[in-house]
PDB file of C-alpha atoms and ligand atoms in Angstrom:
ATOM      1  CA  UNK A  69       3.655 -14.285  20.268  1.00 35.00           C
ATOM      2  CA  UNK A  70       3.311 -11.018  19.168  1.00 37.00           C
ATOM      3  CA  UNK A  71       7.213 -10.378  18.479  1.00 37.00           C
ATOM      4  CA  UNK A  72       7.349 -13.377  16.029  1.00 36.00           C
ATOM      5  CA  UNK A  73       4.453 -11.869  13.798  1.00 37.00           C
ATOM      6  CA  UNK A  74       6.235  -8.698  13.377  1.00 35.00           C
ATOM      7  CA  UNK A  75       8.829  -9.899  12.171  1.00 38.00           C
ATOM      8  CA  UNK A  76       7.866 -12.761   9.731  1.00 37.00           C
ATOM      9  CA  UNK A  77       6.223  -9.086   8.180  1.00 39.00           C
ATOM     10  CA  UNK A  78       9.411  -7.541   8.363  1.00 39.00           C
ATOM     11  CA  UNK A  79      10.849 -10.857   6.305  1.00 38.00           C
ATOM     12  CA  UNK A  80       8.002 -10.334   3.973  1.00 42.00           C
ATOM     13  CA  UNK A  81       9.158  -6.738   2.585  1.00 41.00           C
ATOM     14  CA  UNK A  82      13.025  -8.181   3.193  1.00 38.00           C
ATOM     15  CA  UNK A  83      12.363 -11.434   0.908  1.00 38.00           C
ATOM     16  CA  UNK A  84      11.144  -9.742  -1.670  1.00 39.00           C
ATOM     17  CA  UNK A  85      13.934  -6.871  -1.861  1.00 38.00           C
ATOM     18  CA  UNK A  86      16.223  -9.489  -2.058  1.00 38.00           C
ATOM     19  CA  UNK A  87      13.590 -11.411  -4.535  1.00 39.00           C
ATOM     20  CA  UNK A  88      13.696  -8.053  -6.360  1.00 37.00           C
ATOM     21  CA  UNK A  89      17.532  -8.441  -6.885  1.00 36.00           C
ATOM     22  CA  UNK A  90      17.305 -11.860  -8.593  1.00 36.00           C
ATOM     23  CA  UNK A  91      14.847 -10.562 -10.809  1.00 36.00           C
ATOM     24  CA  UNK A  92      16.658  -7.176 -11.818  1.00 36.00           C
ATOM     25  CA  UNK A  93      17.189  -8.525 -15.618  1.00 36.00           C
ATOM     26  CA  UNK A  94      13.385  -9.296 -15.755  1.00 39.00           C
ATOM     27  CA  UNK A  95      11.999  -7.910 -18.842  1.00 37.00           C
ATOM     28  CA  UNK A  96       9.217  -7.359 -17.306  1.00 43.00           C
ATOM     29  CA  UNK A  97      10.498  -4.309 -15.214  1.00 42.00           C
ATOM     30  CA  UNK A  98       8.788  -1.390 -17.028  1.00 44.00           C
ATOM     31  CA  UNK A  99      10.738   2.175 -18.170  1.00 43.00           C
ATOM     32  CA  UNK A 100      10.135   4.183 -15.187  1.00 45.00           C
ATOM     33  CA  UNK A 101      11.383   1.941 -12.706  1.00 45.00           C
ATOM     34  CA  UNK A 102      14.689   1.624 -13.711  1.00 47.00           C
ATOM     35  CA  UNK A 103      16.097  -0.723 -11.104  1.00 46.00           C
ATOM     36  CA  UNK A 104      19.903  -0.601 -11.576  1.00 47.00           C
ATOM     37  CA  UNK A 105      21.246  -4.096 -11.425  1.00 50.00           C
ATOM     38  CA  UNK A 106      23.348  -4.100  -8.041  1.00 50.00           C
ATOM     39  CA  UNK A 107      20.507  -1.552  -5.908  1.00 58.00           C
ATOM     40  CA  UNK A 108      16.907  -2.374  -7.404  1.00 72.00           C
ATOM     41  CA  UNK A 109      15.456   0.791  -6.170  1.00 74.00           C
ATOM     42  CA  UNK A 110      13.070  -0.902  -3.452  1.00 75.00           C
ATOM     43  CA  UNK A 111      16.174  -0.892  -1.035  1.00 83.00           C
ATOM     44  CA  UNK A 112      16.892   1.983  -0.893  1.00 84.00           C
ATOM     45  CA  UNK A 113      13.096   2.122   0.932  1.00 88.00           C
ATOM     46  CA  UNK A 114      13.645  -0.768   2.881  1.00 89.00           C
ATOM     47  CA  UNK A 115      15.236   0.424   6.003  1.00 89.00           C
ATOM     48  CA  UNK A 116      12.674   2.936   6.143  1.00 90.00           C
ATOM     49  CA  UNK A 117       9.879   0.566   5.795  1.00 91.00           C
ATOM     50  CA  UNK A 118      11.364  -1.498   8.119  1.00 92.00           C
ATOM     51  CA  UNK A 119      11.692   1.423  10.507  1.00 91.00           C
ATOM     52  CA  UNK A 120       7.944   2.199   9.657  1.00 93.00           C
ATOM     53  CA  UNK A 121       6.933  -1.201  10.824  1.00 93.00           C
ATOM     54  CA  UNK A 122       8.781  -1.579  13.865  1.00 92.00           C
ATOM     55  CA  UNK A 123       6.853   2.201  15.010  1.00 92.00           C
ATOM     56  CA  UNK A 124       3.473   0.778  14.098  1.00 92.00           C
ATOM     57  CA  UNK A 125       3.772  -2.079  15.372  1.00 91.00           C
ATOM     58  CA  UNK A 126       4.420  -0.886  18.974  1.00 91.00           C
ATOM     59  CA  UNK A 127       1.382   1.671  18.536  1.00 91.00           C
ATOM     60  CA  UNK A 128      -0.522  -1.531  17.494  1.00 90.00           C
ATOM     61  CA  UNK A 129       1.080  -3.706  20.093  1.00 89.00           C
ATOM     62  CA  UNK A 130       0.321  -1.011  22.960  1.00 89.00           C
ATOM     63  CA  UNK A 131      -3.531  -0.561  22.359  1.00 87.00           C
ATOM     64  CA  UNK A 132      -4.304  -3.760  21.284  1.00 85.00           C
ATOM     65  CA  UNK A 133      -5.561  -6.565  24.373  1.00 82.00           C
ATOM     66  CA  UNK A 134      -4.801  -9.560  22.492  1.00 80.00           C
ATOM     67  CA  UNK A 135      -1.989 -11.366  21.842  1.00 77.00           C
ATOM     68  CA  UNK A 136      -2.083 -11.590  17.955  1.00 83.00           C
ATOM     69  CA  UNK A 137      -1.081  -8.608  16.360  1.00 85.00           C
ATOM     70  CA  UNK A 138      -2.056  -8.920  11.955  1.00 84.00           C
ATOM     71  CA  UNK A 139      -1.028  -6.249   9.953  1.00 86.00           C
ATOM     72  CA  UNK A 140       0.759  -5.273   6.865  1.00 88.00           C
ATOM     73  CA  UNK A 141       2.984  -2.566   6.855  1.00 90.00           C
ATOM     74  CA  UNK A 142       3.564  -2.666   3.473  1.00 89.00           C
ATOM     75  CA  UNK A 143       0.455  -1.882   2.649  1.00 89.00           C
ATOM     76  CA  UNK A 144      -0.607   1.304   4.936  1.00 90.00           C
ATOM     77  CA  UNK A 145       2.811   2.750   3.632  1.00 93.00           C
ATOM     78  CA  UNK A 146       1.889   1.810   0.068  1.00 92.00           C
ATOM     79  CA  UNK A 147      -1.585   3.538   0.652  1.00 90.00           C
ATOM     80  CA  UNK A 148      -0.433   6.110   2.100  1.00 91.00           C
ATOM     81  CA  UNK A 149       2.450   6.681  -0.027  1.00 92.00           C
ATOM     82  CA  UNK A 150       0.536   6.792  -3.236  1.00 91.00           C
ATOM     83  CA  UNK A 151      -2.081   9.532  -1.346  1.00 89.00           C
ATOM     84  CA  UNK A 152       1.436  11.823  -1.065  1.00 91.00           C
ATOM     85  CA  UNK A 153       1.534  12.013  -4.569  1.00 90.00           C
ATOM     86  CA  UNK A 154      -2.244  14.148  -4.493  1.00 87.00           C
ATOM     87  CA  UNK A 155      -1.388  16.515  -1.623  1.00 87.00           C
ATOM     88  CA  UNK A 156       1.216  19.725  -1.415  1.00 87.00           C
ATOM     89  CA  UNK A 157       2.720  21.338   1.242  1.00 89.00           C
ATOM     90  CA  UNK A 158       2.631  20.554   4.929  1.00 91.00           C
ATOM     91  CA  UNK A 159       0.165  17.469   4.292  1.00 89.00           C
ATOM     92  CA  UNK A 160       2.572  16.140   2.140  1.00 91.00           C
ATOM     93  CA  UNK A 161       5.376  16.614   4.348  1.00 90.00           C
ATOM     94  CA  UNK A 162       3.718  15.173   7.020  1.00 91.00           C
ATOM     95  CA  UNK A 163       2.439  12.050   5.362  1.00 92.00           C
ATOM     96  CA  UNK A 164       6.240  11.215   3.943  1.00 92.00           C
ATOM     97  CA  UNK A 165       7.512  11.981   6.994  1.00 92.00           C
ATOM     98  CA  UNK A 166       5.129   9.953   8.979  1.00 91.00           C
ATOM     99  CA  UNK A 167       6.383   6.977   6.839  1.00 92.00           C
ATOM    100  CA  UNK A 168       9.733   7.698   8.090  1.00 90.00           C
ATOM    101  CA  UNK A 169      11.091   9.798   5.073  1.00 89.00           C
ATOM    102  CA  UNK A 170      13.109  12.804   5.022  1.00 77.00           C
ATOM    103  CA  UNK A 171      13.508  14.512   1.914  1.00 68.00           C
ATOM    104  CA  UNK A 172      17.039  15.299   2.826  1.00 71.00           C
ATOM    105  CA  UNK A 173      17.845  11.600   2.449  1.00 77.00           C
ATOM    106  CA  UNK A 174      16.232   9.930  -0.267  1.00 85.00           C
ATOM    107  CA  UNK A 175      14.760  12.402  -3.377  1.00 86.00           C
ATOM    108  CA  UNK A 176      10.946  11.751  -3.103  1.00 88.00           C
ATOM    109  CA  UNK A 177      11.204  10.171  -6.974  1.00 90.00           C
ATOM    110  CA  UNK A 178      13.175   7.731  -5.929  1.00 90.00           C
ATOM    111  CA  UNK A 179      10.751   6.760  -2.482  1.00 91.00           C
ATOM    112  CA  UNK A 180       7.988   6.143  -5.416  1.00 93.00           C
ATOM    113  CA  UNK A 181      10.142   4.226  -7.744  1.00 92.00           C
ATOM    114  CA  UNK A 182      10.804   2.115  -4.351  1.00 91.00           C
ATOM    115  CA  UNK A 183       7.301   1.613  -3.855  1.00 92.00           C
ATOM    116  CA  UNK A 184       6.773   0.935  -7.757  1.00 92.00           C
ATOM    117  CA  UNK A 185       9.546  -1.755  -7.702  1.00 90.00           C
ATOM    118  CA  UNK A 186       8.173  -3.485  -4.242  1.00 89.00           C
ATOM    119  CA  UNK A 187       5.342  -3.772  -6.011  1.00 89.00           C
ATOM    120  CA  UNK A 188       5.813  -5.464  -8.886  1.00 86.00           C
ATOM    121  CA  UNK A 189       8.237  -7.765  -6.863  1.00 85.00           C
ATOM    122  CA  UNK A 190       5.256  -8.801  -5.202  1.00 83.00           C
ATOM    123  CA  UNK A 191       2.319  -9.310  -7.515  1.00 81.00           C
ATOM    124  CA  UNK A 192       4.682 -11.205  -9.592  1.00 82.00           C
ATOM    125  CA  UNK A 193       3.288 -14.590 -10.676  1.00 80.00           C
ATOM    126  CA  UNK A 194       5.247 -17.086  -8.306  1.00 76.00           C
ATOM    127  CA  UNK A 195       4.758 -21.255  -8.138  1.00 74.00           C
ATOM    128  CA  UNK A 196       4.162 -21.158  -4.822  1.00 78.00           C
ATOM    129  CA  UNK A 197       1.863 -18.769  -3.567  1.00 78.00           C
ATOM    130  CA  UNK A 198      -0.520 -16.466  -5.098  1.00 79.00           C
ATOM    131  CA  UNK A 199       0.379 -12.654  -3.947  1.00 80.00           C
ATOM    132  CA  UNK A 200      -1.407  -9.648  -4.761  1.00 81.00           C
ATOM    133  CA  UNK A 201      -2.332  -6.535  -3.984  1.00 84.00           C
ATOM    134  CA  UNK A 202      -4.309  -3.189  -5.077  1.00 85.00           C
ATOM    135  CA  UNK A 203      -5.217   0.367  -4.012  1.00 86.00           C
ATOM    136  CA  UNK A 204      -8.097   1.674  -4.595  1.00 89.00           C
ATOM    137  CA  UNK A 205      -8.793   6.075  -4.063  1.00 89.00           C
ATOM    138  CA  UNK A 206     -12.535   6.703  -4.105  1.00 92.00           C
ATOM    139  CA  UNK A 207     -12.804  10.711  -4.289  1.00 90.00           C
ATOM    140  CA  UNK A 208     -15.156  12.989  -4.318  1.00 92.00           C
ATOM    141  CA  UNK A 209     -17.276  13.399  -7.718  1.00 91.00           C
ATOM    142  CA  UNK A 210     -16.623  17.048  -6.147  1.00 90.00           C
ATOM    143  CA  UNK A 211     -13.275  17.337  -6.283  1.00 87.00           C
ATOM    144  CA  UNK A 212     -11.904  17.155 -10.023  1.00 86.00           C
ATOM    145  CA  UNK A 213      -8.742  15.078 -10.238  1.00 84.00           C
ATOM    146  CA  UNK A 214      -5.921  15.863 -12.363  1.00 87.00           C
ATOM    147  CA  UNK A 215      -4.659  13.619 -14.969  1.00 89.00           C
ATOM    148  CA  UNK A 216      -1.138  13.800 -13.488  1.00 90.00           C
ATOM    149  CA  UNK A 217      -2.111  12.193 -10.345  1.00 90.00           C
ATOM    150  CA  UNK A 218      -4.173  10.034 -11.970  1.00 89.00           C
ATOM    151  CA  UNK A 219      -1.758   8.783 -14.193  1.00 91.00           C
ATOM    152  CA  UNK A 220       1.093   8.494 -11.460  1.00 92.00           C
ATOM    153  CA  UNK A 221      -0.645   6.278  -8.744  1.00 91.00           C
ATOM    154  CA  UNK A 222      -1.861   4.228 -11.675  1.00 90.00           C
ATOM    155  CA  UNK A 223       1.787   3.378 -13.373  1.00 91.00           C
ATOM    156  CA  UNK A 224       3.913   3.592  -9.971  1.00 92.00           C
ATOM    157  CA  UNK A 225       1.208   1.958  -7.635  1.00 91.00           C
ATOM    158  CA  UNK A 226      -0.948  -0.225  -9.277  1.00 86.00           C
ATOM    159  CA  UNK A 227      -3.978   2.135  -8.047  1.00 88.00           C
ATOM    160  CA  UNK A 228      -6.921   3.303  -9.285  1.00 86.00           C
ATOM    161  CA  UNK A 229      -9.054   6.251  -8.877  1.00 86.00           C
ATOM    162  CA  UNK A 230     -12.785   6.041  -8.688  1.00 90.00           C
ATOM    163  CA  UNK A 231     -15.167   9.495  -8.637  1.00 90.00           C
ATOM    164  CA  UNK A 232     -17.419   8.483  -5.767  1.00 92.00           C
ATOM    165  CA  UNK A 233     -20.610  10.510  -5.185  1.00 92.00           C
ATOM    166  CA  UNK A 234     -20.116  10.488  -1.433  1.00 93.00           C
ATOM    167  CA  UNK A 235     -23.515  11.703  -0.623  1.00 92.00           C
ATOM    168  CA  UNK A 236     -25.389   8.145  -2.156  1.00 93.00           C
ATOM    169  CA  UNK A 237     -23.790   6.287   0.761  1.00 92.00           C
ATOM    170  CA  UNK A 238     -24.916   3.148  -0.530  1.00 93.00           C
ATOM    171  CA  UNK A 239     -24.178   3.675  -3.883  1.00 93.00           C
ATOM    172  CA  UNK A 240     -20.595   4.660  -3.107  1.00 93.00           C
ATOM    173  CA  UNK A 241     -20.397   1.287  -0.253  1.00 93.00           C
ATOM    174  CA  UNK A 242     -21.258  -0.900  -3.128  1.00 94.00           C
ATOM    175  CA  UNK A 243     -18.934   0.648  -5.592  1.00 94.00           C
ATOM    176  CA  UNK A 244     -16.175   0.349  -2.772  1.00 93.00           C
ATOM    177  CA  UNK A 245     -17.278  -3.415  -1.348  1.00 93.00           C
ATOM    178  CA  UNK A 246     -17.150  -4.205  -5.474  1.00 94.00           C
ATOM    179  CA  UNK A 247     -13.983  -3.534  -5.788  1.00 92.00           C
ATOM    180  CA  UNK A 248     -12.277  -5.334  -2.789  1.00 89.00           C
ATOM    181  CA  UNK A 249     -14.374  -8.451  -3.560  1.00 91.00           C
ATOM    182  CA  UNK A 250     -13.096  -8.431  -7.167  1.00 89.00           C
ATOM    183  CA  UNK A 251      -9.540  -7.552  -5.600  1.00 85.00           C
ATOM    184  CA  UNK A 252      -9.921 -10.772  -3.326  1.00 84.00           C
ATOM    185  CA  UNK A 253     -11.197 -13.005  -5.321  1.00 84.00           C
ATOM    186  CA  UNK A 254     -14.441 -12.768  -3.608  1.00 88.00           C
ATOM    187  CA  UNK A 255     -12.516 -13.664  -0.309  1.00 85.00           C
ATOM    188  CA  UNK A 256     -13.406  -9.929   1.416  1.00 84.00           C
ATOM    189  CA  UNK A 257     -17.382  -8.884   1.002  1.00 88.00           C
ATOM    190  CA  UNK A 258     -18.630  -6.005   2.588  1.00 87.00           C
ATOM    191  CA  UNK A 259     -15.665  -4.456   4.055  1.00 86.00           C
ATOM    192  CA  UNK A 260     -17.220  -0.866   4.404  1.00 88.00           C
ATOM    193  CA  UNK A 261     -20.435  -1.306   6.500  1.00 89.00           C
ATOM    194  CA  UNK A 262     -20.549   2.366   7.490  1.00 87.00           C
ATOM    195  CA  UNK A 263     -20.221   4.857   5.364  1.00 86.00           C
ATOM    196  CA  UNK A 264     -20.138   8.986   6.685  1.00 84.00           C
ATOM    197  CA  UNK A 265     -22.350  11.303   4.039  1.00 83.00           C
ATOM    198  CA  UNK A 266     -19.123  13.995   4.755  1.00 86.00           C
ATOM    199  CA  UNK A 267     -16.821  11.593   3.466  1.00 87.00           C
ATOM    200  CA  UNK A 268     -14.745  12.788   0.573  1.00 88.00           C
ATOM    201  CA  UNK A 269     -12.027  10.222   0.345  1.00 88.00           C
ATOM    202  CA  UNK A 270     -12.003   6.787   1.002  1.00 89.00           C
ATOM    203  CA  UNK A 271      -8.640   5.252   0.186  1.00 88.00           C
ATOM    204  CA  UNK A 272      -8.817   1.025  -0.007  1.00 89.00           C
ATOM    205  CA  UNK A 273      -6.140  -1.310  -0.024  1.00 87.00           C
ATOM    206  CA  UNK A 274      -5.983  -5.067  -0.279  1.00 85.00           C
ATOM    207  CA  UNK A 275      -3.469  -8.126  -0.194  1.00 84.00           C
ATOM    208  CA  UNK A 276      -4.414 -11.424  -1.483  1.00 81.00           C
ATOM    209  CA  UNK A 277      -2.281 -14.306  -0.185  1.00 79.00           C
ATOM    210  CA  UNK A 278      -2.721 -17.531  -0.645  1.00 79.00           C
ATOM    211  CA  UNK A 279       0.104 -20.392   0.121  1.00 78.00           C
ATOM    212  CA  UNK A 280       1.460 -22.136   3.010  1.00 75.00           C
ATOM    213  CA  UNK A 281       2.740 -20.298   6.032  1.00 68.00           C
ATOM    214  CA  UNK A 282       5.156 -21.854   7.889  1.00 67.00           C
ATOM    215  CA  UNK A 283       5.843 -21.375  12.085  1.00 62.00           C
ATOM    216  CA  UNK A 284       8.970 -19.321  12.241  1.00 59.00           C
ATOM    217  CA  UNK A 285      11.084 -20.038  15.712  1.00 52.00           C
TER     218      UNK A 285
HETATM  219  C1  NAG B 439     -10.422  -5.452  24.291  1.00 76.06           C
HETATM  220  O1  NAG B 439     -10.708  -4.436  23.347  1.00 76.06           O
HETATM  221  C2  NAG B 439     -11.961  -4.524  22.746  1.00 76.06           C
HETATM  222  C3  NAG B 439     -12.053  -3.471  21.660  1.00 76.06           C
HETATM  223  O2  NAG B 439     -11.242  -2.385  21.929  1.00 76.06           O
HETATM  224  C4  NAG B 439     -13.040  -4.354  23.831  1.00 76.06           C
HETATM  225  O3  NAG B 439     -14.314  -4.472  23.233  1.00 76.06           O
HETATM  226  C5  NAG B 439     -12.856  -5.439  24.869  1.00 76.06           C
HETATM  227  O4  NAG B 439     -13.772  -5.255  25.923  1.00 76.06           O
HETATM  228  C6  NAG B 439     -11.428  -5.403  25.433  1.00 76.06           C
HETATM  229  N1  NAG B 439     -11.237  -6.557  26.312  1.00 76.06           N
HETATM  230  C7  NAG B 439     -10.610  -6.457  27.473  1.00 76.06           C
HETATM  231  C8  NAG B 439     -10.477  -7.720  28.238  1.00 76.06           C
HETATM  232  O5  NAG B 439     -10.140  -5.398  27.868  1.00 76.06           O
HETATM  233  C1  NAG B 440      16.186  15.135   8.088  1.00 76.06           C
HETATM  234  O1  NAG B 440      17.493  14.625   8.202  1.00 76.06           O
HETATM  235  C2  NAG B 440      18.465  15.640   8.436  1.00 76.06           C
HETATM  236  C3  NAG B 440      19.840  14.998   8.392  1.00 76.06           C
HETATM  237  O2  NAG B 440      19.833  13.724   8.985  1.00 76.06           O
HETATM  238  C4  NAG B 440      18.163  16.332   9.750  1.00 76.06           C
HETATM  239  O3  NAG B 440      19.098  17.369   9.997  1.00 76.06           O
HETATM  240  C5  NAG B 440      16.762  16.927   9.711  1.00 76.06           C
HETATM  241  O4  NAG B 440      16.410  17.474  10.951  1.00 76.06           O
HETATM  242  C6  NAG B 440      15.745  15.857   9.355  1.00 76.06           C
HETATM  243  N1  NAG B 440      14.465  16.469   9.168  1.00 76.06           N
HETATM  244  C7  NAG B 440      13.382  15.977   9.747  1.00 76.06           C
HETATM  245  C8  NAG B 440      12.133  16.747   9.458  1.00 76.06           C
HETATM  246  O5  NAG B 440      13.370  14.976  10.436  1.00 76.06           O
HETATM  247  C1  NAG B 441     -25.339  12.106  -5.681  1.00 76.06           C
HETATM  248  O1  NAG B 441     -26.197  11.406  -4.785  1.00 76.06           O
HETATM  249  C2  NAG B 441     -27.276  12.171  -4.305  1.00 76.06           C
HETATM  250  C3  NAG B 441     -28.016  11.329  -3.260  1.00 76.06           C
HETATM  251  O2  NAG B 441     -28.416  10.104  -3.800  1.00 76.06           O
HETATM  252  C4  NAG B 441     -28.167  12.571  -5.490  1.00 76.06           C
HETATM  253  O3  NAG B 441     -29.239  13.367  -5.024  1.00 76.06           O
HETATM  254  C5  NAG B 441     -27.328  13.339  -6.497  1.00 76.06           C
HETATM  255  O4  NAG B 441     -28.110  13.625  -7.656  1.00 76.06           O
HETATM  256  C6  NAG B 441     -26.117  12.549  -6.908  1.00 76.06           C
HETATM  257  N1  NAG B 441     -25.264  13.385  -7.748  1.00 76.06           N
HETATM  258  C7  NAG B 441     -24.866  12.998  -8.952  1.00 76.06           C
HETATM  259  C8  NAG B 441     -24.030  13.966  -9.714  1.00 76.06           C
HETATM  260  O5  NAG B 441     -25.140  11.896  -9.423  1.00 76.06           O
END
């Protein structure tokens, strides 16, 4: 049933808020994150997400034909979050507010310390099931990056950005398929088959889960 997937996805970014609170003394927690012990900064994100997720899922819901509906919404607003931080103006705007933020109510620092806390909630070692996940931004060896944006989606989102020479499709398909297969544990192989020449961003992201899944009522 397609209502009972969404929302053991919604329980997935819930869980590990509240997993996120238990963990708030972790030494781990780097500088910049600064979770303060009673509201680690992912909630503040969370009805938003949340929000996020219920919208995509209905787009989702109303063009798919099938019953099963598999997607993570933490991930597209992860991806898509982290892209924010290289674009200005209206494209900017528009991507946060696609994701269901208004600048008026959380300051846009605190959306990525959110993000940054979510996810190291997540890719932290756990017992019982193996969690993680990774962004990759392949742009064009065109385009020069800065070393501000590189440096942000690296310590806030766990990405990393690759100069792709676009016009070598299959140069830049192997450096992308390389990546998620290392990401995966060889699990995903040749996710891009097609590749445009025109490209000049690809952005990648994966989740690696392994553990049991139990039937939710
Ligand atoms: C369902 O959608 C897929 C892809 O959009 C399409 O190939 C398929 O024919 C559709 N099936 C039905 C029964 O509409
Ligand atoms: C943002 O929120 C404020 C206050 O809730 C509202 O007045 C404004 O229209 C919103 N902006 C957008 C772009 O949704
Ligand atoms: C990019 O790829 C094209 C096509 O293979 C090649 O002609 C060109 O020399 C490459 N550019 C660089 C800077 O490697």
């Amino acid at each position: 049933m397609p209502s009972s997937i969404s929302w053991g996805l919604l329980l997935l970014a819930g869980l590990s808020c509240l997993a996120a609170g238990s963990l708030a003394e972790d030494a781990q927690e780097t500088d910049a994150s600064k979770p303060d012990q009673e509201h680690p900064a992912c909630h503040k994100i969370a009805p938003n997400l949340a929000e996020f997720a219920f919208s995509l899922y209905r787009v989702l819901a109303h063009e798919s034909n099938t019953t099963n509906i598999f997607f993570s919404p933490v991930s597209i607003a992860t991806a898509l979050a982290s892209l924010s931080l290289g674009t200005k103006a209206d494209t900017h705007t528009q991507i946060l507010e696609g994701l269901g933020f208004n600048n008026t109510d959380i300051p846009e620092a605190e959306i990525h310390q959110g993000f940054q806390h979510l996810l190291q909630t997540l890719n932290k070692p756990n017992r019982q099931l193996q969690l993680t996940t990774g962004s990759g931004l392949f742009i064009d060896h065109n385009l020069k990056l800065l070393d501000k944006f590189l440096e942000d989606v690296k310590n806030l989102y766990h990405s990393e950005a690759f100069s792709t020479n676009f016009t070598n499709t299959e140069e830049a398909k192997k450096q992308i398929n390389t990546y998620v297969e290392k990401g995966t544990h060889g699990k995903i192989v040749d996710l891009v088959k097609d590749l445009n020449r025109d490209s000049v961003l690809a952005l990648v992201n994966y989740i690696f889960f392994k553990g049991k899944m139990s039937q939710s009522a």
